[in-house]
Coordinates of N, CA and C in Angstrom, one line a residue:
X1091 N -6.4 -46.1 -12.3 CA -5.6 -45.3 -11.4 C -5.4 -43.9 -11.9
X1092 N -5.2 -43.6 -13.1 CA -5.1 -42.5 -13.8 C -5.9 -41.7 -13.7
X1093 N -7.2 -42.7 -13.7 CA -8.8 -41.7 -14.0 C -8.9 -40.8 -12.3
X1094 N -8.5 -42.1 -11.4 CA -9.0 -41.3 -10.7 C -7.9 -40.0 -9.9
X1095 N -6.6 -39.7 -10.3 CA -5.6 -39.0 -10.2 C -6.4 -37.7 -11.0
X1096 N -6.6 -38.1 -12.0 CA -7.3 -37.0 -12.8 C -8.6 -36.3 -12.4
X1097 N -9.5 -37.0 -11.3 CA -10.6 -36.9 -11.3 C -10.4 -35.9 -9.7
X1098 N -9.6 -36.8 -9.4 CA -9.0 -35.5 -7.6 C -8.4 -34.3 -8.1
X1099 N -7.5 -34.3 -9.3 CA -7.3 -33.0 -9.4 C -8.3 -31.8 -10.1
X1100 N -9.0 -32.0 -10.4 CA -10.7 -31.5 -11.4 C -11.3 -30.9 -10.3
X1101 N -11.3 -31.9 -8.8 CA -12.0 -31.6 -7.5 C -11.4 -30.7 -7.0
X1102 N -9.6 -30.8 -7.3 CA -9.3 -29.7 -6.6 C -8.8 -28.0 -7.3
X1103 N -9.3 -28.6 -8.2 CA -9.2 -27.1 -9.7 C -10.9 -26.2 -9.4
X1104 N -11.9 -27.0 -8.9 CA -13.1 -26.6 -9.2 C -13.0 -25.5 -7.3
X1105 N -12.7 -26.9 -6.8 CA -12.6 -26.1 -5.2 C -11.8 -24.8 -5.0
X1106 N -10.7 -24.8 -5.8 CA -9.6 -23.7 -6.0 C -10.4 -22.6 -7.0
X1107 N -11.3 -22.7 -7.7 CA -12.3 -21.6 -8.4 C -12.9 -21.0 -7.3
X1108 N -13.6 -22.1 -6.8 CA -14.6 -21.5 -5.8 C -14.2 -20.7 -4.7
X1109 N -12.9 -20.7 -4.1 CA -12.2 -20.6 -3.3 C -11.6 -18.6 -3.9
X1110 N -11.0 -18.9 -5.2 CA -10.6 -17.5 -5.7 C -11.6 -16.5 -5.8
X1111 N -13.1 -17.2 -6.1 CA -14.1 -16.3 -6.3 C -14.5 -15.4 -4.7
X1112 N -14.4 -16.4 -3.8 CA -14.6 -16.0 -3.2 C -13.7 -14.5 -2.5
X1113 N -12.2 -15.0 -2.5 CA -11.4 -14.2 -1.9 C -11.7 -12.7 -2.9
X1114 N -12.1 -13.3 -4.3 CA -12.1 -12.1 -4.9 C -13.1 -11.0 -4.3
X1115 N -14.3 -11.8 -4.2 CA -15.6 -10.7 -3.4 C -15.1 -10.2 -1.9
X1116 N -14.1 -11.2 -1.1 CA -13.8 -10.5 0.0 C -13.0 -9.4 -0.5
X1117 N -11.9 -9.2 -1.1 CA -11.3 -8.2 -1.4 C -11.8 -6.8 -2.4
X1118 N -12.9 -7.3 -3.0 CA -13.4 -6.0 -3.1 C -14.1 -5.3 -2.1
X1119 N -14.8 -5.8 -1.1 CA -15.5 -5.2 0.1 C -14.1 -5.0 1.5
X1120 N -13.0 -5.4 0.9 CA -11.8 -4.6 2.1 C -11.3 -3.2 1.6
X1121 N -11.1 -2.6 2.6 CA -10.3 -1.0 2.5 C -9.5 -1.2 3.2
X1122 N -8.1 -0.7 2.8 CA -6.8 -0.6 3.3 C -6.3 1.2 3.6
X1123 N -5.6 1.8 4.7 CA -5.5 3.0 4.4 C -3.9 3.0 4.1
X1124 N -3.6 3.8 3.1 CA -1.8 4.1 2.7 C -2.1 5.4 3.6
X1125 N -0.3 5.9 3.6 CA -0.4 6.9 4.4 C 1.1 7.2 4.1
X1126 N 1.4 8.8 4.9 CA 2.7 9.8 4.3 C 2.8 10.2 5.2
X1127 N 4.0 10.8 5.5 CA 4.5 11.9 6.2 C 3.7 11.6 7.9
X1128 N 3.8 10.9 8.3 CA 3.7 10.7 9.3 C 1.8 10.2 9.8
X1129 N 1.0 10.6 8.9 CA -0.1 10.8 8.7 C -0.9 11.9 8.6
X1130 N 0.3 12.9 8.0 CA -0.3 13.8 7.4 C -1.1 13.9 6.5
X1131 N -0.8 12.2 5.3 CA -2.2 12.4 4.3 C -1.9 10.7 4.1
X1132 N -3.7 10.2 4.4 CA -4.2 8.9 4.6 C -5.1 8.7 2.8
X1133 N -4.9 7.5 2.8 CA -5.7 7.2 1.4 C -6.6 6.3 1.8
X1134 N -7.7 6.3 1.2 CA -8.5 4.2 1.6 C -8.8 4.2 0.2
X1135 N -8.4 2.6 -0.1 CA -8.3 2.0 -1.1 C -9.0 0.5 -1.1
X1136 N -10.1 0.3 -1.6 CA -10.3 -0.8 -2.2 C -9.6 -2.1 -1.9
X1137 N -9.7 -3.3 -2.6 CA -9.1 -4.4 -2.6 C -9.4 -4.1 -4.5
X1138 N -10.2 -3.0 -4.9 CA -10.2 -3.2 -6.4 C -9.2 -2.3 -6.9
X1139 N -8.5 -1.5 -5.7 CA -7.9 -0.2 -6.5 C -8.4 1.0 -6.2
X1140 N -9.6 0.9 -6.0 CA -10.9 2.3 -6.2 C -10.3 2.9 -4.6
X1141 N -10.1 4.3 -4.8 CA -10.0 5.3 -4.1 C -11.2 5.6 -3.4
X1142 N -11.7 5.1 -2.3 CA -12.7 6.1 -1.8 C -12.8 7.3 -0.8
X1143 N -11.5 7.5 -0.2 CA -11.6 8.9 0.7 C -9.8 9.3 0.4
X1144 N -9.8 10.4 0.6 CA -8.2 10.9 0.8 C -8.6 12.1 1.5
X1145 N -7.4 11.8 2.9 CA -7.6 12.9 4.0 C -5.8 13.7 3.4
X1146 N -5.8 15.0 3.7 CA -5.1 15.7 3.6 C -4.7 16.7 4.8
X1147 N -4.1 16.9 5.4 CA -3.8 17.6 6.6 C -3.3 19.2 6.5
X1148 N -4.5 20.2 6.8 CA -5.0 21.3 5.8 C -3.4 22.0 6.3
X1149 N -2.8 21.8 7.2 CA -1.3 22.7 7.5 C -0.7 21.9 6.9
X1150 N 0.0 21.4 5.7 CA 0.8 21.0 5.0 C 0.2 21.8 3.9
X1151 N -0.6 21.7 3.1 CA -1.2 22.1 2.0 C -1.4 23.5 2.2
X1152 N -0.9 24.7 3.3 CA -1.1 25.7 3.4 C 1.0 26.3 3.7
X1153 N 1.5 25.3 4.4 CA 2.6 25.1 3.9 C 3.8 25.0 2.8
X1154 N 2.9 23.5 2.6 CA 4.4 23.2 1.2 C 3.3 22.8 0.5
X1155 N 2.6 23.3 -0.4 CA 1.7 22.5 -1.2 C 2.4 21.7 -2.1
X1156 N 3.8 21.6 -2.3 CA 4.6 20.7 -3.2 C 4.6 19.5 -2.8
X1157 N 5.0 19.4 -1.2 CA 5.1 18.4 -0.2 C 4.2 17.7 -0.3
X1158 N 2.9 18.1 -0.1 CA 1.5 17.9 0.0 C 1.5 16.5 -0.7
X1159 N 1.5 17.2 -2.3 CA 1.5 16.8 -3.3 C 2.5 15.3 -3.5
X1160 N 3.5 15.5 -3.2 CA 4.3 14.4 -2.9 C 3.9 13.1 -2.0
X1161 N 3.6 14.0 -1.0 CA 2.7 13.0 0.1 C 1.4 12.4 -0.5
X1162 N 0.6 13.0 -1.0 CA -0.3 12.3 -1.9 C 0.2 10.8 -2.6
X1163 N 1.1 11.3 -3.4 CA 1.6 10.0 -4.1 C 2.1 8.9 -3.3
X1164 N 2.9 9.3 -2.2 CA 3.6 8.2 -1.5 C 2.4 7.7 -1.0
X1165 N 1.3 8.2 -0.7 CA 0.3 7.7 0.3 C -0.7 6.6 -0.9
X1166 N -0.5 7.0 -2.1 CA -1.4 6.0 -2.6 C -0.6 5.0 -3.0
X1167 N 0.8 5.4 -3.6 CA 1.8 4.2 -3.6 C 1.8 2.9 -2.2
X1168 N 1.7 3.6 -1.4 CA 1.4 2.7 0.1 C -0.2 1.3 0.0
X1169 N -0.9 2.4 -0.4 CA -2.2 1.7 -0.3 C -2.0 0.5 -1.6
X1170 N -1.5 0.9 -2.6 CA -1.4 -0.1 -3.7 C -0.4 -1.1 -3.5
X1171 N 0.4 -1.2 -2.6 CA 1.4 -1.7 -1.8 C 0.5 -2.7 -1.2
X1172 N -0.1 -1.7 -0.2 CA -1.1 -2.8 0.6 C -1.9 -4.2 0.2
X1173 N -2.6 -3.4 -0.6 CA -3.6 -4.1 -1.6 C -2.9 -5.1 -2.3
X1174 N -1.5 -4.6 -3.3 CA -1.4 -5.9 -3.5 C -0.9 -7.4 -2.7
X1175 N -0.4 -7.0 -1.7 CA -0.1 -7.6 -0.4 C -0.9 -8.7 -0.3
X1176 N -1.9 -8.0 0.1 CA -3.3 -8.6 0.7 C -4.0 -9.9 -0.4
X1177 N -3.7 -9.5 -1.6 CA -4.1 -10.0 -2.9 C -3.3 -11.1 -2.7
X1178 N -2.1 -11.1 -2.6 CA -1.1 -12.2 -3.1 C -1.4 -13.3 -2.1
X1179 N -1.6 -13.0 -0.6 CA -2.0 -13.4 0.3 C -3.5 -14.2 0.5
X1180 N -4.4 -13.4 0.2 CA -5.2 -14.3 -0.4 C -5.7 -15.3 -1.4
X1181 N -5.0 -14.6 -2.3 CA -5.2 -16.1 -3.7 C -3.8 -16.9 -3.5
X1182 N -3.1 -16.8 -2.1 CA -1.7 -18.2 -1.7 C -3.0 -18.9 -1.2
X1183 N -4.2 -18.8 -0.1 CA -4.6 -19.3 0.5 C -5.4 -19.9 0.1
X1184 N -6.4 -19.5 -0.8 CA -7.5 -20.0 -1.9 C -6.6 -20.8 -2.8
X1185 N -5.6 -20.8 -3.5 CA -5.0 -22.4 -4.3 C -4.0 -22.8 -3.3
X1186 N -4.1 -23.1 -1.8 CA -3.1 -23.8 -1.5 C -3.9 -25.3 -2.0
X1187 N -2.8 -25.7 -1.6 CA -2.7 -27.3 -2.5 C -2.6 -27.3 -3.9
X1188 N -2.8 -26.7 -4.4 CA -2.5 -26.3 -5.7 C -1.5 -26.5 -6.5
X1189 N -0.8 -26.9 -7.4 CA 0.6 -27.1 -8.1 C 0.6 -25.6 -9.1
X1190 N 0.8 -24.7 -8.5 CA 1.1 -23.4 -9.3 C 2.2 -23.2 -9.0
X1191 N 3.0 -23.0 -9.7 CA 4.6 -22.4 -9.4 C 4.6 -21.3 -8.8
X1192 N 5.5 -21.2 -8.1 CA 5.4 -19.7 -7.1 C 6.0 -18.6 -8.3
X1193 N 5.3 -17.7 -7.4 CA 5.1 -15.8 -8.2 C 4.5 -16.4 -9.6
X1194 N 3.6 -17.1 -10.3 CA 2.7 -17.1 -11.1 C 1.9 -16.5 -10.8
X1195 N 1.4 -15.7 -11.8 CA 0.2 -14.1 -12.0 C -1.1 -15.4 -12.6
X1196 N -2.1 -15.4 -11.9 CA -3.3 -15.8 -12.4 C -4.0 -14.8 -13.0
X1197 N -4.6 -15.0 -14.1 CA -4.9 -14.1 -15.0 C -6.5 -13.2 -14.5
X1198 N -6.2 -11.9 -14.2 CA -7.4 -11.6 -13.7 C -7.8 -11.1 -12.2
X1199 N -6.4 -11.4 -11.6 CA -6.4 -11.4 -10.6 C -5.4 -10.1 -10.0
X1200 N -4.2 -10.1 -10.2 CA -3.4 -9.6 -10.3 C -3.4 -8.4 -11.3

């Protein structure tokens, strides 16, 4: 009875790999956009982190270039917000069934 307790949870550690690998590849091919001031400045961001466009709204930056600047940050703070969102959300779904204690950081992932 042991062996096979042991042997369903193996099935369900190997399925729960396969399952994280995958969310992993979904989430590096998603882009999420952060955003500021109304959408005066948009970020897109990865599922890896990676920055690939930042729109800026050329009348703020001719205005308050300070603001701008600020807005910048809140807008990528947003996107990293997102992302990890999305993250947490997907590797809940890839180990449900899983006996992981909740808010445990799997290594690598997070």
């Amino acid at each position: 009875m042991f062996k096979n307790q042991i042997a369903g949870l193996m099935q369900k550690v190997q399925k729960a790999q396969e399952d994280i690998q995958k969310a992993q590849e979904q989430l590096a091919q998603t882009e999420v956009t952060g955003s500021a001031g109304g959408g005066m400045v948009e970020v897109v961001m990865t599922g890896k982190h990676q920055v690939r466009r930042v729109r800026i709204d050329r009348q703020i930056l001719a205005d308050d270039p300070d603001m701008a600047e600020d807005l910048v940050a809140a807008a990528v703070n947003d996107a990293v917000n997102k992302v990890t969102a999305l993250t947490e959300k997907s590797m809940a779904e890839a180990t449900q069934g899983m006996p992981i204690p909740p808010g445990m950081k799997i290594p690598g992932l997070f």
